[in-house]
PDB file of C-alpha atoms in Angstrom:
ATOM      1  CA  ASP W   1     -13.365 -14.010  -7.763  1.00  0.00           C
ATOM      2  CA  ALA W   2     -13.037 -13.063  -4.104  1.00  0.00           C
ATOM      3  CA  GLY W   3     -10.386 -10.560  -3.228  1.00  0.00           C
ATOM      4  CA  VAL W   4      -8.539 -10.319   0.051  1.00  0.00           C
ATOM      5  CA  ILE W   5     -11.010 -10.642   2.895  1.00  0.00           C
ATOM      6  CA  GLN W   6     -10.517  -8.940   6.234  1.00  0.00           C
ATOM      7  CA  SER W   7     -12.553  -9.059   9.393  1.00  0.00           C
ATOM      8  CA  PRO W   8     -13.806  -7.254  11.268  1.00  0.00           C
ATOM      9  CA  ARG W   9     -14.194  -4.106   9.171  1.00  0.00           C
ATOM     10  CA  HIS W  10     -14.462  -1.972  12.270  1.00  0.00           C
ATOM     11  CA  GLU W  11     -13.304  -2.669  15.808  1.00  0.00           C
ATOM     12  CA  VAL W  12     -13.736  -0.472  18.844  1.00  0.00           C
ATOM     13  CA  THR W  13     -12.121  -1.632  22.031  1.00  0.00           C
ATOM     14  CA  GLU W  14     -10.901  -0.325  25.324  1.00  0.00           C
ATOM     15  CA  MET W  15      -7.293   0.154  26.233  1.00  0.00           C
ATOM     16  CA  GLY W  16      -5.769  -3.019  27.618  1.00  0.00           C
ATOM     17  CA  GLN W  17      -8.005  -5.394  25.700  1.00  0.00           C
ATOM     18  CA  GLU W  18      -6.749  -7.973  23.233  1.00  0.00           C
ATOM     19  CA  VAL W  19      -7.575  -7.351  19.588  1.00  0.00           C
ATOM     20  CA  THR W  20      -7.380  -9.922  16.805  1.00  0.00           C
ATOM     21  CA  LEU W  21      -7.583  -8.952  13.161  1.00  0.00           C
ATOM     22  CA  ARG W  22      -8.147 -11.598  10.519  1.00  0.00           C
ATOM     23  CA  CYS W  23      -7.207 -11.953   6.891  1.00  0.00           C
ATOM     24  CA  LYS W  24      -7.916 -14.414   4.108  1.00  0.00           C
ATOM     25  CA  PRO W  25      -5.584 -13.867   1.142  1.00  0.00           C
ATOM     26  CA  ILE W  26      -6.459 -14.491  -2.465  1.00  0.00           C
ATOM     27  CA  SER W  27      -6.261 -18.186  -3.236  1.00  0.00           C
ATOM     28  CA  GLY W  28      -2.955 -19.110  -4.857  1.00  0.00           C
ATOM     29  CA  HIS W  29      -1.072 -16.088  -3.580  1.00  0.00           C
ATOM     30  CA  ASP W  30       2.110 -17.039  -1.762  1.00  0.00           C
ATOM     31  CA  TYR W  31       2.880 -13.718  -0.089  1.00  0.00           C
ATOM     32  CA  LEU W  32       0.843 -12.042   2.617  1.00  0.00           C
ATOM     33  CA  PHE W  33       1.468  -8.587   4.069  1.00  0.00           C
ATOM     34  CA  TRP W  34       0.140  -6.648   7.038  1.00  0.00           C
ATOM     35  CA  TYR W  35       0.182  -2.834   6.835  1.00  0.00           C
ATOM     36  CA  ARG W  36      -0.897  -0.057   9.148  1.00  0.00           C
ATOM     37  CA  GLN W  37      -2.109   3.331   7.943  1.00  0.00           C
ATOM     38  CA  THR W  38      -2.245   6.438  10.128  1.00  0.00           C
ATOM     39  CA  MET W  39      -2.368  10.119   9.366  1.00  0.00           C
ATOM     40  CA  MET W  40       0.945  10.684  11.110  1.00  0.00           C
ATOM     41  CA  ARG W  41       2.991   7.818   9.675  1.00  0.00           C
ATOM     42  CA  GLY W  42       1.197   7.019   6.446  1.00  0.00           C
ATOM     43  CA  LEU W  43       1.181   3.447   5.193  1.00  0.00           C
ATOM     44  CA  GLU W  44       3.812   1.243   6.784  1.00  0.00           C
ATOM     45  CA  LEU W  45       4.592  -2.438   6.455  1.00  0.00           C
ATOM     46  CA  LEU W  46       4.394  -4.378   9.693  1.00  0.00           C
ATOM     47  CA  ILE W  47       5.239  -7.943   8.650  1.00  0.00           C
ATOM     48  CA  TYR W  48       5.091 -10.220   5.654  1.00  0.00           C
ATOM     49  CA  PHE W  49       4.914 -13.963   5.071  1.00  0.00           C
ATOM     50  CA  ASN W  50       6.016 -16.212   2.257  1.00  0.00           C
ATOM     51  CA  ASN W  51       4.349 -19.606   2.083  1.00  0.00           C
ATOM     52  CA  ASN W  52       3.075 -19.104   5.640  1.00  0.00           C
ATOM     53  CA  VAL W  53       6.542 -18.357   7.023  1.00  0.00           C
ATOM     54  CA  PRO W  54       7.275 -14.906   8.475  1.00  0.00           C
ATOM     55  CA  ILE W  55      10.047 -13.314   6.425  1.00  0.00           C
ATOM     56  CA  ASP W  56      10.411  -9.823   7.843  1.00  0.00           C
ATOM     57  CA  ASP W  57       8.786  -8.537  11.008  1.00  0.00           C
ATOM     58  CA  SER W  58      11.030  -5.522  11.471  1.00  0.00           C
ATOM     59  CA  GLY W  59       8.048  -3.228  11.066  1.00  0.00           C
ATOM     60  CA  MET W  60       6.165  -4.646  14.026  1.00  0.00           C
ATOM     61  CA  PRO W  61       6.127  -1.762  16.492  1.00  0.00           C
ATOM     62  CA  GLU W  62       6.675  -3.714  19.691  1.00  0.00           C
ATOM     63  CA  ASP W  63       6.137  -6.982  21.480  1.00  0.00           C
ATOM     64  CA  ARG W  64       2.470  -6.223  21.958  1.00  0.00           C
ATOM     65  CA  PHE W  65       2.012  -7.035  18.270  1.00  0.00           C
ATOM     66  CA  SER W  66       2.163 -10.566  16.930  1.00  0.00           C
ATOM     67  CA  ALA W  67       1.140 -12.163  13.650  1.00  0.00           C
ATOM     68  CA  LYS W  68       0.591 -15.735  12.590  1.00  0.00           C
ATOM     69  CA  MET W  69      -0.218 -17.575   9.408  1.00  0.00           C
ATOM     70  CA  PRO W  70      -1.222 -21.128  10.313  1.00  0.00           C
ATOM     71  CA  ASN W  71      -2.126 -22.027   6.745  1.00  0.00           C
ATOM     72  CA  ALA W  72      -2.175 -20.594   3.243  1.00  0.00           C
ATOM     73  CA  SER W  73      -5.673 -19.198   3.582  1.00  0.00           C
ATOM     74  CA  PHE W  74      -5.626 -17.480   6.951  1.00  0.00           C
ATOM     75  CA  SER W  75      -3.576 -14.995   8.939  1.00  0.00           C
ATOM     76  CA  THR W  76      -4.093 -13.073  12.154  1.00  0.00           C
ATOM     77  CA  LEU W  77      -2.618  -9.919  13.614  1.00  0.00           C
ATOM     78  CA  LYS W  78      -2.980  -9.688  17.354  1.00  0.00           C
ATOM     79  CA  ILE W  79      -2.442  -6.737  19.652  1.00  0.00           C
ATOM     80  CA  GLN W  80      -2.237  -7.497  23.349  1.00  0.00           C
ATOM     81  CA  PRO W  81      -2.681  -5.283  25.286  1.00  0.00           C
ATOM     82  CA  SER W  82      -4.052  -2.613  22.985  1.00  0.00           C
ATOM     83  CA  GLU W  83      -3.305   1.090  23.474  1.00  0.00           C
ATOM     84  CA  PRO W  84      -4.958   4.231  22.076  1.00  0.00           C
ATOM     85  CA  ARG W  85      -1.930   4.871  19.835  1.00  0.00           C
ATOM     86  CA  ASP W  86      -2.685   1.598  18.053  1.00  0.00           C
ATOM     87  CA  SER W  87      -5.777   3.229  16.542  1.00  0.00           C
ATOM     88  CA  ALA W  88      -5.330   3.003  12.775  1.00  0.00           C
ATOM     89  CA  VAL W  89      -6.528   1.227   9.674  1.00  0.00           C
ATOM     90  CA  TYR W  90      -4.880  -2.164   9.301  1.00  0.00           C
ATOM     91  CA  PHE W  91      -4.604  -3.600   5.818  1.00  0.00           C
ATOM     92  CA  CYS W  92      -3.833  -7.100   4.719  1.00  0.00           C
ATOM     93  CA  ALA W  93      -2.500  -7.632   1.190  1.00  0.00           C
ATOM     94  CA  SER W  94      -1.429 -10.630  -0.850  1.00  0.00           C
ATOM     95  CA  SER W  95       0.537 -11.239  -4.010  1.00  0.00           C
ATOM     96  CA  ILE W  96       2.008 -13.885  -6.263  1.00  0.00           C
ATOM     97  CA  GLY W  97       5.707 -13.493  -5.724  1.00  0.00           C
ATOM     98  CA  LEU W  98       7.260 -10.171  -4.863  1.00  0.00           C
ATOM     99  CA  ALA W  99       7.720  -8.915  -8.390  1.00  0.00           C
ATOM    100  CA  LYS W 100       4.492  -7.157  -9.067  1.00  0.00           C
ATOM    101  CA  GLU W 101       1.344  -5.822  -7.546  1.00  0.00           C
ATOM    102  CA  GLN W 102      -0.097  -6.545  -4.132  1.00  0.00           C
ATOM    103  CA  TYR W 103      -3.841  -6.793  -3.742  1.00  0.00           C
ATOM    104  CA  PHE W 104      -5.204  -5.136  -0.642  1.00  0.00           C
ATOM    105  CA  GLY W 105      -8.157  -6.054   1.502  1.00  0.00           C
ATOM    106  CA  PRO W 106     -10.724  -3.454   2.556  1.00  0.00           C
ATOM    107  CA  GLY W 107      -8.935  -2.815   5.845  1.00  0.00           C
ATOM    108  CA  THR W 108      -9.938  -2.962   9.498  1.00  0.00           C
ATOM    109  CA  ARG W 109     -10.481   0.366  11.196  1.00  0.00           C
ATOM    110  CA  LEU W 110      -9.343  -0.066  14.796  1.00  0.00           C
ATOM    111  CA  THR W 111     -10.232   2.412  17.490  1.00  0.00           C
ATOM    112  CA  VAL W 112      -8.788   1.947  20.954  1.00  0.00           C
ATOM    113  CA  THR W 113     -10.357   4.171  23.602  1.00  0.00           C
TER     114      THR W 113
ATOM    115  CA  ALA Y   1      16.072  10.437   3.538  1.00  0.00           C
ATOM    116  CA  GLN Y   2      12.695   9.947   1.935  1.00  0.00           C
ATOM    117  CA  LYS Y   3      12.648   7.017  -0.433  1.00  0.00           C
ATOM    118  CA  ILE Y   4       9.480   8.161  -2.166  1.00  0.00           C
ATOM    119  CA  THR Y   5       8.526  11.815  -2.447  1.00  0.00           C
ATOM    120  CA  GLN Y   6       5.163  13.096  -3.534  1.00  0.00           C
ATOM    121  CA  THR Y   7       5.352  16.865  -3.401  1.00  0.00           C
ATOM    122  CA  GLN Y   8       1.728  17.619  -4.230  1.00  0.00           C
ATOM    123  CA  PRO Y   9      -0.502  17.173  -1.188  1.00  0.00           C
ATOM    124  CA  GLY Y  10      -3.537  18.094  -3.274  1.00  0.00           C
ATOM    125  CA  MET Y  11      -4.421  18.550  -6.925  1.00  0.00           C
ATOM    126  CA  PHE Y  12      -7.519  19.778  -8.719  1.00  0.00           C
ATOM    127  CA  VAL Y  13      -8.508  18.920 -12.269  1.00  0.00           C
ATOM    128  CA  GLN Y  14     -11.573  19.511 -14.354  1.00  0.00           C
ATOM    129  CA  GLU Y  15     -13.489  16.547 -15.664  1.00  0.00           C
ATOM    130  CA  LYS Y  16     -12.207  15.264 -19.035  1.00  0.00           C
ATOM    131  CA  GLU Y  17      -8.858  16.972 -18.606  1.00  0.00           C
ATOM    132  CA  ALA Y  18      -5.552  15.167 -18.084  1.00  0.00           C
ATOM    133  CA  VAL Y  19      -3.622  15.426 -14.829  1.00  0.00           C
ATOM    134  CA  THR Y  20      -0.095  14.478 -13.781  1.00  0.00           C
ATOM    135  CA  LEU Y  21       0.703  13.365 -10.250  1.00  0.00           C
ATOM    136  CA  ASP Y  22       4.380  13.664  -9.373  1.00  0.00           C
ATOM    137  CA  CYS Y  23       6.561  11.029  -7.763  1.00  0.00           C
ATOM    138  CA  THR Y  24      10.305  10.992  -7.284  1.00  0.00           C
ATOM    139  CA  TYR Y  25      12.256   8.190  -5.694  1.00  0.00           C
ATOM    140  CA  ASP Y  26      15.630   7.584  -4.172  1.00  0.00           C
ATOM    141  CA  THR Y  27      17.518   4.334  -4.589  1.00  0.00           C
ATOM    142  CA  SER Y  28      20.969   3.063  -5.364  1.00  0.00           C
ATOM    143  CA  ASP Y  29      19.638  -0.297  -6.472  1.00  0.00           C
ATOM    144  CA  GLN Y  30      19.653  -1.258 -10.129  1.00  0.00           C
ATOM    145  CA  SER Y  31      16.603  -3.473  -9.871  1.00  0.00           C
ATOM    146  CA  TYR Y  32      13.449  -1.934  -8.499  1.00  0.00           C
ATOM    147  CA  GLY Y  33       9.759  -1.600  -9.194  1.00  0.00           C
ATOM    148  CA  LEU Y  34       7.475   1.402  -9.051  1.00  0.00           C
ATOM    149  CA  PHE Y  35       3.757   1.246  -8.330  1.00  0.00           C
ATOM    150  CA  TRP Y  36       0.774   3.524  -8.125  1.00  0.00           C
ATOM    151  CA  TYR Y  37      -2.234   2.826  -5.936  1.00  0.00           C
ATOM    152  CA  LYS Y  38      -5.539   4.643  -5.631  1.00  0.00           C
ATOM    153  CA  GLN Y  39      -7.375   5.000  -2.324  1.00  0.00           C
ATOM    154  CA  PRO Y  40     -10.928   6.337  -2.667  1.00  0.00           C
ATOM    155  CA  SER Y  41     -12.832   7.675   0.309  1.00  0.00           C
ATOM    156  CA  SER Y  42     -14.166   4.175   0.976  1.00  0.00           C
ATOM    157  CA  GLY Y  43     -10.651   3.269   2.095  1.00  0.00           C
ATOM    158  CA  GLU Y  44      -9.558   0.344  -0.034  1.00  0.00           C
ATOM    159  CA  MET Y  45      -6.199   0.393  -1.826  1.00  0.00           C
ATOM    160  CA  ILE Y  46      -6.524  -0.272  -5.547  1.00  0.00           C
ATOM    161  CA  PHE Y  47      -3.520  -1.178  -7.679  1.00  0.00           C
ATOM    162  CA  LEU Y  48      -3.293   0.966 -10.811  1.00  0.00           C
ATOM    163  CA  ILE Y  49      -0.019   0.491 -12.630  1.00  0.00           C
ATOM    164  CA  TYR Y  50       3.501  -0.961 -12.375  1.00  0.00           C
ATOM    165  CA  GLN Y  51       6.844  -0.022 -13.923  1.00  0.00           C
ATOM    166  CA  GLY Y  52       9.969  -2.118 -13.630  1.00  0.00           C
ATOM    167  CA  SER Y  53      13.330  -0.401 -13.590  1.00  0.00           C
ATOM    168  CA  TYR Y  54      14.463  -2.334 -16.647  1.00  0.00           C
ATOM    169  CA  ASP Y  55      11.298  -1.697 -18.647  1.00  0.00           C
ATOM    170  CA  GLU Y  56      12.178   0.506 -21.569  1.00  0.00           C
ATOM    171  CA  GLN Y  57       8.619   1.411 -22.416  1.00  0.00           C
ATOM    172  CA  ASN Y  58       6.433   3.505 -20.163  1.00  0.00           C
ATOM    173  CA  ALA Y  59       3.689   1.431 -18.583  1.00  0.00           C
ATOM    174  CA  THR Y  60       0.091   2.076 -19.589  1.00  0.00           C
ATOM    175  CA  GLU Y  61      -3.174   0.729 -18.242  1.00  0.00           C
ATOM    176  CA  GLY Y  62      -6.254   2.205 -19.845  1.00  0.00           C
ATOM    177  CA  ARG Y  63      -6.427   5.883 -18.884  1.00  0.00           C
ATOM    178  CA  TYR Y  64      -3.384   5.555 -16.646  1.00  0.00           C
ATOM    179  CA  SER Y  65       0.160   5.892 -17.862  1.00  0.00           C
ATOM    180  CA  LEU Y  66       3.420   6.144 -16.000  1.00  0.00           C
ATOM    181  CA  ASN Y  67       5.922   8.724 -17.203  1.00  0.00           C
ATOM    182  CA  PHE Y  68       9.134   6.974 -16.200  1.00  0.00           C
ATOM    183  CA  GLN Y  69      12.293   9.078 -16.329  1.00  0.00           C
ATOM    184  CA  LYS Y  70      15.011   6.898 -14.904  1.00  0.00           C
ATOM    185  CA  ALA Y  71      17.839   9.419 -14.962  1.00  0.00           C
ATOM    186  CA  ARG Y  72      15.710  11.914 -13.070  1.00  0.00           C
ATOM    187  CA  LYS Y  73      14.341   9.195 -10.779  1.00  0.00           C
ATOM    188  CA  SER Y  74      10.788  10.195 -11.412  1.00  0.00           C
ATOM    189  CA  ALA Y  75       7.714   8.080 -12.005  1.00  0.00           C
ATOM    190  CA  ASN Y  76       4.811  10.416 -12.561  1.00  0.00           C
ATOM    191  CA  LEU Y  77       1.286   9.115 -13.006  1.00  0.00           C
ATOM    192  CA  VAL Y  78      -0.713  10.587 -15.848  1.00  0.00           C
ATOM    193  CA  ILE Y  79      -4.477  10.214 -15.807  1.00  0.00           C
ATOM    194  CA  SER Y  80      -6.101  11.105 -19.101  1.00  0.00           C
ATOM    195  CA  ALA Y  81      -9.723  12.181 -19.519  1.00  0.00           C
ATOM    196  CA  SER Y  82     -10.348  12.581 -15.784  1.00  0.00           C
ATOM    197  CA  GLN Y  83     -13.635  11.359 -14.390  1.00  0.00           C
ATOM    198  CA  LEU Y  84     -15.428  12.337 -11.200  1.00  0.00           C
ATOM    199  CA  GLY Y  85     -14.719   8.842  -9.893  1.00  0.00           C
ATOM    200  CA  ASP Y  86     -11.000   9.526 -10.083  1.00  0.00           C
ATOM    201  CA  SER Y  87     -11.274  11.725  -7.001  1.00  0.00           C
ATOM    202  CA  ALA Y  88      -9.181   9.895  -4.415  1.00  0.00           C
ATOM    203  CA  MET Y  89      -5.797   9.691  -2.726  1.00  0.00           C
ATOM    204  CA  TYR Y  90      -3.027   8.420  -4.954  1.00  0.00           C
ATOM    205  CA  PHE Y  91       0.061   6.727  -3.573  1.00  0.00           C
ATOM    206  CA  CYS Y  92       3.352   6.103  -5.300  1.00  0.00           C
ATOM    207  CA  ALA Y  93       5.383   3.153  -4.003  1.00  0.00           C
ATOM    208  CA  MET Y  94       8.714   1.491  -4.679  1.00  0.00           C
ATOM    209  CA  ARG Y  95      10.147  -1.932  -4.110  1.00  0.00           C
ATOM    210  CA  GLU Y  96      13.940  -2.287  -4.114  1.00  0.00           C
ATOM    211  CA  ARG Y  97      14.665  -5.823  -5.256  1.00  0.00           C
ATOM    212  CA  ASP Y  98      18.292  -5.731  -4.165  1.00  0.00           C
ATOM    213  CA  ASN Y  99      17.523  -4.360  -0.750  1.00  0.00           C
ATOM    214  CA  THR Y 100      14.675  -5.182   1.541  1.00  0.00           C
ATOM    215  CA  ASP Y 101      12.093  -6.139  -1.034  1.00  0.00           C
ATOM    216  CA  LYS Y 102       9.575  -4.149   0.986  1.00  0.00           C
ATOM    217  CA  LEU Y 103       7.048  -1.887  -0.648  1.00  0.00           C
ATOM    218  CA  ILE Y 104       7.659   1.691   0.545  1.00  0.00           C
ATOM    219  CA  PHE Y 105       4.871   4.198   0.060  1.00  0.00           C
ATOM    220  CA  GLY Y 106       4.899   7.943  -0.415  1.00  0.00           C
ATOM    221  CA  THR Y 107       2.664  10.286   1.544  1.00  0.00           C
ATOM    222  CA  GLY Y 108       0.086  10.500  -1.204  1.00  0.00           C
ATOM    223  CA  THR Y 109      -1.617  13.160  -3.324  1.00  0.00           C
ATOM    224  CA  ARG Y 110      -5.295  13.937  -2.961  1.00  0.00           C
ATOM    225  CA  LEU Y 111      -6.878  14.456  -6.367  1.00  0.00           C
ATOM    226  CA  GLN Y 112     -10.185  16.276  -6.706  1.00  0.00           C
ATOM    227  CA  VAL Y 113     -11.972  16.139 -10.047  1.00  0.00           C
ATOM    228  CA  PHE Y 114     -14.606  18.816 -10.528  1.00  0.00           C
ATOM    229  CA  PRO Y 115     -17.341  19.059 -13.173  1.00  0.00           C
TER     230      PRO Y 115
END
């Protein structure tokens, strides 16, 4: 069975460029989460969806960040324009309901120069 | 205030020995869940074990067990018979069902298993 799939695995871009991260959750999971991990701030939730609807985006750092989930099998996290402080590992995770475990993708390591 | 506290930045254990990774939490909710995740050097986050606040028995999953002490608000992870492949970062996390429902992670403990 395929787990959560993220692409790209690594992204290097220049400041000011648009970056789009992609996620395919596990089939049948109704919740999807986007996290960011940095040395300074640890692992923090950015936004999560239930049945493709954004439920809580209070963790999104600023208007440069946006996330969409057009269907049950695909989500994107977009940063426009990107800044060096956005450099981090971005994880997508999915779950069945909120009660128990979330399954994480392999992450996208973003470097903004 | 920190919701999840992991006081051990790093731990060492010899192969085949047991090790306990500490986690304390802070909540006023009655309904909450506690989780442990493992992050090896390859970077992925791997779910290990879950404990619900109303579960009377300590959770166990193979070599992993969760020492849940509700009154002390602690949820320590015990790894028995450590293996070299257990070397990784370990994160404790909590979800408050009556609050935000978000999963809040601790800062992690780096475990090194040596032969």
